[in-house]
Coordinates of C-alpha atoms and ligand atoms in Angstrom, one line a residue:
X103 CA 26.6 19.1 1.0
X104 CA 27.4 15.4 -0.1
X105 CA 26.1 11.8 0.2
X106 CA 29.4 10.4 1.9
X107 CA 27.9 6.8 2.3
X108 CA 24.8 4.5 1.5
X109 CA 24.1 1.2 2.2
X110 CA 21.1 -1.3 2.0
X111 CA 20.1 -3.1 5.2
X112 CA 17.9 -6.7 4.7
X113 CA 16.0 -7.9 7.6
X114 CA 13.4 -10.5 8.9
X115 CA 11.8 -9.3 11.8
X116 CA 8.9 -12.0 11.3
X117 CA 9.0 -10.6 7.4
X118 CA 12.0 -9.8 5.1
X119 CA 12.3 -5.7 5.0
X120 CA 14.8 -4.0 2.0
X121 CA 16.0 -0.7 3.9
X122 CA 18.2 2.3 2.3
X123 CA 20.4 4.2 4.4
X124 CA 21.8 7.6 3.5
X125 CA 24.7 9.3 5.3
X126 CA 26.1 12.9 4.5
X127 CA 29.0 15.0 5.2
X128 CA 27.1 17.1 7.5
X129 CA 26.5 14.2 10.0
X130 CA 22.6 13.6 8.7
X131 CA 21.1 10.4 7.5
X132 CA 17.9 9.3 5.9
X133 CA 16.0 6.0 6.1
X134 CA 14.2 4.9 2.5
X135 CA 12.3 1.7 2.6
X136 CA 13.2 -0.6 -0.9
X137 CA 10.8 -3.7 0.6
X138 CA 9.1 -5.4 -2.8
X139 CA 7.1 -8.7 -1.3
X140 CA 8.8 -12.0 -2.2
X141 CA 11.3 -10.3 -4.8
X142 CA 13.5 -8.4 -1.9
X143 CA 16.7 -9.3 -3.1
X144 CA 16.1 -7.8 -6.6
X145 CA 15.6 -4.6 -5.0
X146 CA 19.0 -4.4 -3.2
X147 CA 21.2 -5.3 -6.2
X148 CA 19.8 -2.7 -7.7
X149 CA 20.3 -0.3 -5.2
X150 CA 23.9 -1.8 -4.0
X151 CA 25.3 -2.6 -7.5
X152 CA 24.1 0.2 -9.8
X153 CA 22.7 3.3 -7.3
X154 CA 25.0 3.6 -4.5
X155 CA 27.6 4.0 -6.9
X156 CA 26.2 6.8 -8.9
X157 CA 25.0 8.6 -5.5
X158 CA 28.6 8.8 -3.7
X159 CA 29.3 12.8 -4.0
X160 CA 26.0 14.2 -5.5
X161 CA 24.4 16.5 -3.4
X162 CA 21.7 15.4 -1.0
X163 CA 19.3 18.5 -1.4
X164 CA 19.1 18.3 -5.2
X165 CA 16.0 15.6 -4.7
X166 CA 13.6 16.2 -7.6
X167 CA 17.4 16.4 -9.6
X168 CA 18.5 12.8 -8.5
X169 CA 15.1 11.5 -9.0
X170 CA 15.4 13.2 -12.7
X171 CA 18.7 11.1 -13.1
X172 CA 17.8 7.8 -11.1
X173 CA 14.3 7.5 -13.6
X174 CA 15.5 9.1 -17.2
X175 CA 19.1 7.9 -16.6
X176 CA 18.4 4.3 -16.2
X177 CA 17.3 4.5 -19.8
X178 CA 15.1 1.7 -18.8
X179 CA 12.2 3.4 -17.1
X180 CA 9.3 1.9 -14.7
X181 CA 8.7 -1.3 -13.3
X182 CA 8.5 -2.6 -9.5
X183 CA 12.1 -3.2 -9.1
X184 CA 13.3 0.0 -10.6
X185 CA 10.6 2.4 -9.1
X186 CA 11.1 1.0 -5.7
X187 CA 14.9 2.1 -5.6
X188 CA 14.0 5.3 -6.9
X189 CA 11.8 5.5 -4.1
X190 CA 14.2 4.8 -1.7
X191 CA 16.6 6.9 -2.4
X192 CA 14.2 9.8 -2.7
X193 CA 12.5 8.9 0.9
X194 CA 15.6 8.8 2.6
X195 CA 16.7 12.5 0.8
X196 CA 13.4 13.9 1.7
X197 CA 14.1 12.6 5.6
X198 CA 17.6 14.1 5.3
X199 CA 16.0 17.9 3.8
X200 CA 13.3 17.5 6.5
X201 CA 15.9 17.1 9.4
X202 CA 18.3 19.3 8.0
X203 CA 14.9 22.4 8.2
X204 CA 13.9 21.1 11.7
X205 CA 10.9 20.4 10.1
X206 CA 8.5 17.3 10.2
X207 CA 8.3 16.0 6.6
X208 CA 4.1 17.1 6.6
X209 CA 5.7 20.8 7.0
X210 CA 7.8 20.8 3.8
X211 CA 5.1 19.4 2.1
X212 CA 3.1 22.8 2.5
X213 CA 1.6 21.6 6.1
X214 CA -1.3 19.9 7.6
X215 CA -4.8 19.7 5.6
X216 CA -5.9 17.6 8.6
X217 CA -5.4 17.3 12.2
X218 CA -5.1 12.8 11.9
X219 CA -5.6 10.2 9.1
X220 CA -8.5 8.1 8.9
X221 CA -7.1 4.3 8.5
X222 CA -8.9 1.0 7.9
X223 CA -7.6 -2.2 9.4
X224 CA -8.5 -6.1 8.1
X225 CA -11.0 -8.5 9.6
X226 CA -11.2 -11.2 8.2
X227 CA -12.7 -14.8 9.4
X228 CA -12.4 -18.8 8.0
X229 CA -17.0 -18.0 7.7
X230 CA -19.5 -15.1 7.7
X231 CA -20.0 -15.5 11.9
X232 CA -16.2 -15.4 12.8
X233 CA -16.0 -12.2 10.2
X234 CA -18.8 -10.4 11.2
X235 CA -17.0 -10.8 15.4
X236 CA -13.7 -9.5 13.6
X237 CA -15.2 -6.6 12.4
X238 CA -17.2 -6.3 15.8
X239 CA -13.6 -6.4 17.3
X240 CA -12.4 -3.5 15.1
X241 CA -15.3 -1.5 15.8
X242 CA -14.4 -1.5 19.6
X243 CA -11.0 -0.9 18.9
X244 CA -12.5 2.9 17.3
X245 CA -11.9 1.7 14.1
X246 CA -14.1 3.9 11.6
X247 CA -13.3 1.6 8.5
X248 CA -12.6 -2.1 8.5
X249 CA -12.4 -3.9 5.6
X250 CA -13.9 -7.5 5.6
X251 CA -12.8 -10.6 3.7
X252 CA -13.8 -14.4 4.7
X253 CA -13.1 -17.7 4.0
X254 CA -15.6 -19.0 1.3
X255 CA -17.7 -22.3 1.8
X256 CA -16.0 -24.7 -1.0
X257 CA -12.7 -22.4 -1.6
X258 CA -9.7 -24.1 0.1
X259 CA -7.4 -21.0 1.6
X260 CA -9.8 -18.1 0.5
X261 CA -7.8 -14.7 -0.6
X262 CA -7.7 -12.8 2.8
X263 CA -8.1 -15.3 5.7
X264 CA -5.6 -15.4 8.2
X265 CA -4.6 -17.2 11.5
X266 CA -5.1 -14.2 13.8
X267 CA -7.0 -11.0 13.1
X268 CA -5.0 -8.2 14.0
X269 CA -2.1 -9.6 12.0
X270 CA -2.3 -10.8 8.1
X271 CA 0.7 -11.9 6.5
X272 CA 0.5 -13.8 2.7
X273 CA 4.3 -13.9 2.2
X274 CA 4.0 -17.4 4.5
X275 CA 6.4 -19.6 2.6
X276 CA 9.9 -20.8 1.3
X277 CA 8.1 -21.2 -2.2
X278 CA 4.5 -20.4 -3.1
X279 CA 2.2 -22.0 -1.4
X280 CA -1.3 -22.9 -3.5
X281 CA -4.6 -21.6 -2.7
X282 CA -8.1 -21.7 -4.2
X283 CA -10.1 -19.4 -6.1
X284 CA -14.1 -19.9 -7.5
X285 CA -15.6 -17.0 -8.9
X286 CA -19.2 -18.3 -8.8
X287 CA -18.9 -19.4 -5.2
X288 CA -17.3 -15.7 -4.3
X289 CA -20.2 -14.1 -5.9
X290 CA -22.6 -15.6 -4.4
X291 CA -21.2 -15.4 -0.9
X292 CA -19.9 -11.8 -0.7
X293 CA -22.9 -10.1 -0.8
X294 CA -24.3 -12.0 1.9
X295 CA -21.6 -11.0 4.2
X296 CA -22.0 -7.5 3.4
X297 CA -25.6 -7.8 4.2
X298 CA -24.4 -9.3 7.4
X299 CA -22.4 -6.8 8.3
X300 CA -24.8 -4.0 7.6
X301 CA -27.6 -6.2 9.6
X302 CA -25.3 -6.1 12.9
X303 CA -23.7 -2.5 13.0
X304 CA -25.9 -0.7 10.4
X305 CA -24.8 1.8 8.2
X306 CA -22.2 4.0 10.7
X307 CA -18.8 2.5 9.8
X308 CA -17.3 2.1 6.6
X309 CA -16.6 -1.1 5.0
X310 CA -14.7 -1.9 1.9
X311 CA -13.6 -5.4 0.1
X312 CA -10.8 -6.5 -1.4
X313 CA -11.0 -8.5 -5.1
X314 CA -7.6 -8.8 -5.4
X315 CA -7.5 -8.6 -9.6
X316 CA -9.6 -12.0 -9.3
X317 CA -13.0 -11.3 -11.5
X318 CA -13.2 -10.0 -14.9
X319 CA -14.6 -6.7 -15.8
X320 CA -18.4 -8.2 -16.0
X321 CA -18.3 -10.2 -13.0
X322 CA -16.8 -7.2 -11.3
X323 CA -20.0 -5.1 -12.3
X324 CA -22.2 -7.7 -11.2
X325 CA -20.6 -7.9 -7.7
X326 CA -20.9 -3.4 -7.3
X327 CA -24.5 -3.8 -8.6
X328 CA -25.3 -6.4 -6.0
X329 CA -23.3 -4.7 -2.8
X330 CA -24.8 -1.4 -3.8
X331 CA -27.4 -1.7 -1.0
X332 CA -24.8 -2.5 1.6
X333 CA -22.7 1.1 0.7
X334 CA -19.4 0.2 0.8
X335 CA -16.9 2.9 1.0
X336 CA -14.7 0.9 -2.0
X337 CA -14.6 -1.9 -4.3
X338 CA -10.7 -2.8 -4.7
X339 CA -8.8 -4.3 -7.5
X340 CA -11.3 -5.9 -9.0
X341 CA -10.6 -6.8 -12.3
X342 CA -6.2 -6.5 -13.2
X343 CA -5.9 -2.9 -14.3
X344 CA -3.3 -3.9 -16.9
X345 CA -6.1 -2.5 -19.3
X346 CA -6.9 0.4 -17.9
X347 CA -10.0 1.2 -20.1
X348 CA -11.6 -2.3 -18.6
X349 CA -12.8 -0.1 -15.7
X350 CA -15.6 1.8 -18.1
X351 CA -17.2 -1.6 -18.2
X352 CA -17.2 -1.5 -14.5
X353 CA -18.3 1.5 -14.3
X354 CA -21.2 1.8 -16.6
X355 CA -23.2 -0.5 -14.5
X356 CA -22.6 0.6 -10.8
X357 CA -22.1 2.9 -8.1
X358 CA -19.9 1.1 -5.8
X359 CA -16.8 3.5 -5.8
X360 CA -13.3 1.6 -6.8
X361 CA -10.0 1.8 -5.7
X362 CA -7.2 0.2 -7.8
X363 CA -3.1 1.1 -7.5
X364 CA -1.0 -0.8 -5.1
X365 CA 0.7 -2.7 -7.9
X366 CA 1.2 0.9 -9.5
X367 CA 4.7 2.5 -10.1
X368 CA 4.2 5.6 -12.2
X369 CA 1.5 8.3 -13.0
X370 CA 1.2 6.6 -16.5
X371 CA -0.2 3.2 -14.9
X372 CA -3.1 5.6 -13.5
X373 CA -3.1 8.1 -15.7
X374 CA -6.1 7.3 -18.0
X375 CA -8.2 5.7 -15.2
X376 CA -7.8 8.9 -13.9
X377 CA -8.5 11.2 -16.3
X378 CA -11.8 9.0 -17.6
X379 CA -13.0 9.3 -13.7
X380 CA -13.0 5.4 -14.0
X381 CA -12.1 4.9 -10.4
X382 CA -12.8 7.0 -7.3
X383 CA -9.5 6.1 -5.1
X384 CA -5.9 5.8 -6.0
X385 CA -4.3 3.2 -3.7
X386 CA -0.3 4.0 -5.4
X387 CA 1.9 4.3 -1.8
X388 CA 5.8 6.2 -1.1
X389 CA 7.4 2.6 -1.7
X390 CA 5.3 1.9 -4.7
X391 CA 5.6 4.2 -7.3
X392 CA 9.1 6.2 -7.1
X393 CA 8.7 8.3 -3.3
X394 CA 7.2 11.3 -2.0
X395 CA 8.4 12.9 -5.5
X396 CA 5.9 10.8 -7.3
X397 CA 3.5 10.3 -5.1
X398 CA 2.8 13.7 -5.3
X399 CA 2.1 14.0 -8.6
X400 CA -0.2 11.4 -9.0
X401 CA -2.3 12.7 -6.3
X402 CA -2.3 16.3 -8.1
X403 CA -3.7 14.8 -11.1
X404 CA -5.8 12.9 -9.0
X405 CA -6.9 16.0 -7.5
X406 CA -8.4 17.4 -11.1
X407 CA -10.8 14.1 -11.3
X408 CA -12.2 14.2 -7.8
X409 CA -10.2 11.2 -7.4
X410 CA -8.8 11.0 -3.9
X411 CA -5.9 8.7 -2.0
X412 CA -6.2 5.4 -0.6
X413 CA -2.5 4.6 0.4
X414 CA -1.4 1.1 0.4
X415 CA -0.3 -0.2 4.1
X416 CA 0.3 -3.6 4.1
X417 CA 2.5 -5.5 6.2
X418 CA 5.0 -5.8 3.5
X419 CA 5.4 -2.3 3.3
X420 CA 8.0 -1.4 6.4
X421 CA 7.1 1.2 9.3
X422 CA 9.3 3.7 6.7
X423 CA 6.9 3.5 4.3
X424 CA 4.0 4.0 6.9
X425 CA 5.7 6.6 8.6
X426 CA 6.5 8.4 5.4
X427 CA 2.8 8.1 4.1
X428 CA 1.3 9.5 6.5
X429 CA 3.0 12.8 7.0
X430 CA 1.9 12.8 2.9
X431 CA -1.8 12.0 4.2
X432 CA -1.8 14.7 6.8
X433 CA -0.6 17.4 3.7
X434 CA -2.5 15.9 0.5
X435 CA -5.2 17.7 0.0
X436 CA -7.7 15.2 -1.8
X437 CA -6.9 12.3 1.2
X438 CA -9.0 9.4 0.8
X439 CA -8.0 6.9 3.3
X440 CA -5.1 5.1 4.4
X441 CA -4.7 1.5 5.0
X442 CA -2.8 0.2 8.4
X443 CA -2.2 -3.4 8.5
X444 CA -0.2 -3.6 11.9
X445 CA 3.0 -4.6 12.3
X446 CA 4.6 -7.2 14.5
X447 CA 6.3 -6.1 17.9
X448 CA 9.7 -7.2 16.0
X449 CA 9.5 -5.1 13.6
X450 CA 8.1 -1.8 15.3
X451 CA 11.3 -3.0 17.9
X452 CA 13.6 -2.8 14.5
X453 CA 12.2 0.8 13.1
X454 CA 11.4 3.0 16.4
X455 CA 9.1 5.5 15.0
X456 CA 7.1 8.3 16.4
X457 CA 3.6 7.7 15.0
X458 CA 0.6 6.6 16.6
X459 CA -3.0 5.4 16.6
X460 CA -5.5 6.7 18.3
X461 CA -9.7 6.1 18.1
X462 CA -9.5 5.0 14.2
X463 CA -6.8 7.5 13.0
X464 CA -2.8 7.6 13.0
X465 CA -1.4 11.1 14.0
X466 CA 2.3 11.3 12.6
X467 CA 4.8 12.6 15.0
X468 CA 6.5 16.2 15.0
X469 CA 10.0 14.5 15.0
X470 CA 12.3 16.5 12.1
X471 CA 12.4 14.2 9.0
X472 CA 9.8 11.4 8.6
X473 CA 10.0 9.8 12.0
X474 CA 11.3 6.5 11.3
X475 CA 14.5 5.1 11.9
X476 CA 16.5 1.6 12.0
X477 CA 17.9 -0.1 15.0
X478 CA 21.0 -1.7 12.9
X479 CA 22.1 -3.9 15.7
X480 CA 18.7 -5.7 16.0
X481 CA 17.7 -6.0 12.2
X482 CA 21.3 -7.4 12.6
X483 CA 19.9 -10.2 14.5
X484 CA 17.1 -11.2 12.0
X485 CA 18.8 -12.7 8.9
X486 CA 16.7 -12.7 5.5
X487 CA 14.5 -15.7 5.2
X488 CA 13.2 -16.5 1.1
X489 CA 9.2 -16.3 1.6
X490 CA 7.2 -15.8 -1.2
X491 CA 3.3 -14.7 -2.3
X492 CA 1.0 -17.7 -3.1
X493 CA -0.4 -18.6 -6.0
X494 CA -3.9 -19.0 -6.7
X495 CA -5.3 -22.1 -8.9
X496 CA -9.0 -23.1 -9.8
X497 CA -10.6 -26.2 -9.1
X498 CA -9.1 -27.8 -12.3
X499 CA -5.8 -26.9 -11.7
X500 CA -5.7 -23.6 -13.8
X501 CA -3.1 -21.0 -12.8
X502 CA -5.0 -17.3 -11.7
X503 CA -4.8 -14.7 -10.7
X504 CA -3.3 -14.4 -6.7
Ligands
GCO1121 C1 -4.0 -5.1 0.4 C2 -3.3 -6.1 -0.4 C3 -2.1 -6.7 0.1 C4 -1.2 -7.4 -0.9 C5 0.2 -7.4 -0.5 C6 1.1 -8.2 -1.4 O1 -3.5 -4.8 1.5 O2 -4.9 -4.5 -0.1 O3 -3.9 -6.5 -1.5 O4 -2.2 -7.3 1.3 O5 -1.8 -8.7 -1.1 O6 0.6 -6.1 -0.3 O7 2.4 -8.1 -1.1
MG1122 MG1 -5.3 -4.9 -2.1

């Protein structure tokens, strides 16, 4: 079997997607998703100019072989750009083995640990009030976890806050737009939310937050200590995990479980926060960190540590990723969570895919392969459009952290 043709496919169905298509001699294709938020172009360079080139005539089953030779034979190993094209191209392999075996991806994978994935989706609100009606809004929706961010009295264009509720996008402009950041404000205001929350619809769902690499380790500490009461199911990103042993600092002083990964590409980003127990969710997703391939071994370590998965699912991560992740949720056998920010109309129009939600959970479909594909003639019809992340400042002017 051969890889006759590959080619990358940008699109902006209401946000820019990087998409990796895979044809074979034997009439089969897979779909890899290469998106990387506000640096897309990167991405399909490196995929155009220096993959496709090496992947014309290798064979399309030899997947852990062409991820060996995409990763060591770079030479230059890691990093967003590099692990996302790996990723792609071994996404769109495994969708090719899995339709060539009949099979649903979940079923190569060693087959279902669970019958459906428990997601959580974002509320958010400009003030306490409108956030605690979001989350009242995701509760009726059967939502079993919702995570809750709000705007915060003195911070202009709090982390988290968006126009509409069911929809979040921060990749909102042609250059970065500025927003604000006060860590004594966010301190003292978060815990009251969460003791909001908990005050309205007690102690049934769960509820995580979001720090978004904003507090250092110590503040971090101080904010699990003080929403220990509340019992969140995580604590996310709260300090940059750059330093992996700032987490011990962390975790010396509370019980709040953590989550940290989605700006993860390899097994070594995680691997001593990991190994030290300093975190209780790994949040590394398909696109992220090198595919399916990857992924997999990450959550096996994870596995020895008790540490379980809490996929990435933002917006900016396409119905491919989504799809993708969750036939690895419905195999992996230490499953945290998974998170589902939903995606436009357009772009659920642009990849047709087979999974669904249902009461709080996605079910992924039985379709061979991963169960997403790409309607070329309509992502034909939405041209990429330059939109970056913000950046965050302080009050003075200081750059931090987004
Ligand atoms: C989350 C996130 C994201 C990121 C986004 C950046 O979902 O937890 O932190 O929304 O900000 O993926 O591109
Ligand atoms: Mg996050």
């Amino acid at each position: 079997m051969k890889i006759t043709a590959a080619r990358v496919i940008v699109t902006c169905p209401g946000r820019n997607f990087v998409t990796l298509k895979i044809e074979t001699d034997q009439g089969v294709y897979g779909i890899g998703d290469a998106t990387l938020n506000g640096r897309e172009l990167a991405v399909a360079s490196y995929l155009t100019d220096h993959v496709i080139p090496c992947l014309i005539g290798m064979d399309p089953q030899r997947i852990e072989d062409i991820w060996q030779y995409l990763y060591r034979g770079a030479y230059w190993r890691r990093g967003p750009v590099t692990m996302r094209a790996v990723a792609a191209v071994d996404v769109a392999l495994w969708d090719i083995k899995a339709k060539m075996a009949g099979m649903p991806l979940y079923q190569l994978l060693g087959g279902r640990s669970r019958d459906a994935v428990m997601v959580y989706g974002h509320a958010n609100g400009a003030d306490i009030e409108q956030t605690v009606d979001a989350v009242g809004q995701y509760i009726d929706m059967g939502y079993k976890a919702i995570r809750a961010q709000s705007g915060v009295p003195g911070v202009e264009k709090a982390y988290g806050v968006s126009g509409g509720t069911l929809h979040y996008e921060p990749a909102d402009a042609a250059l970065p737009t500025v927003t604000g950041w006060d860590t004594r404000k966010s301190l003292n205001f978060v815990p009251k939310l969460f003791e909001k929350l908990r005050d309205t619809y007690g102690f049934d769902h769960h509820l995580l937050h979001d720090g978004h690499h904003r507090y250092t380790p110590q503040e971090a500490a101080n904010l699990g200590k003080m929403l220990e009461p509340f019992q969140l199911f995580w604590l996310e990103d709260m300090t940059p995990a750059e330093n992996q042993e700032a987490f011990r600092l962390i975790r010396q002083h509370t019980v709040t479980p953590l989550a940290v990964g989605e700006i993860f590409n390899t097994i070594w980003d995680a691997k001593d926060l990991i190994q030290n127990q300093l975190i209780d969710y790994i949040r590394t997703t398909i696109v992220g960190a090198g595919g399916v391939t990857h992924l997999r071994r990450i959550a096996d370590l994870a596995s020895l540590y008790q540490v379980r998965t809490g996929c990435h699912g933002a917006t900016d991560l396409s119905p491919v990723t989504m799809g993708t992740a969750l036939h690895f949720d419905t195999w992996v056998p230490n499953f945290g969570i998974q998170e589902y920010m939903r995606h436009t109309d357009e772009t659920d129009a642009v990849f047709p895919h087979d999974y669904h939600f249902h009461d709080g959970y996605l079910h992924c479909g039985e379709t061979p392969g991963h169960g997403v594909d790409i309607d070329e003639d309509l992502a034909a019809r939405y041209p990429y459009k330059p939109a970056y992340l913000p950046v965050a400042r302080l009050a003075d002017g200081q750059l931090w952290n987004w």
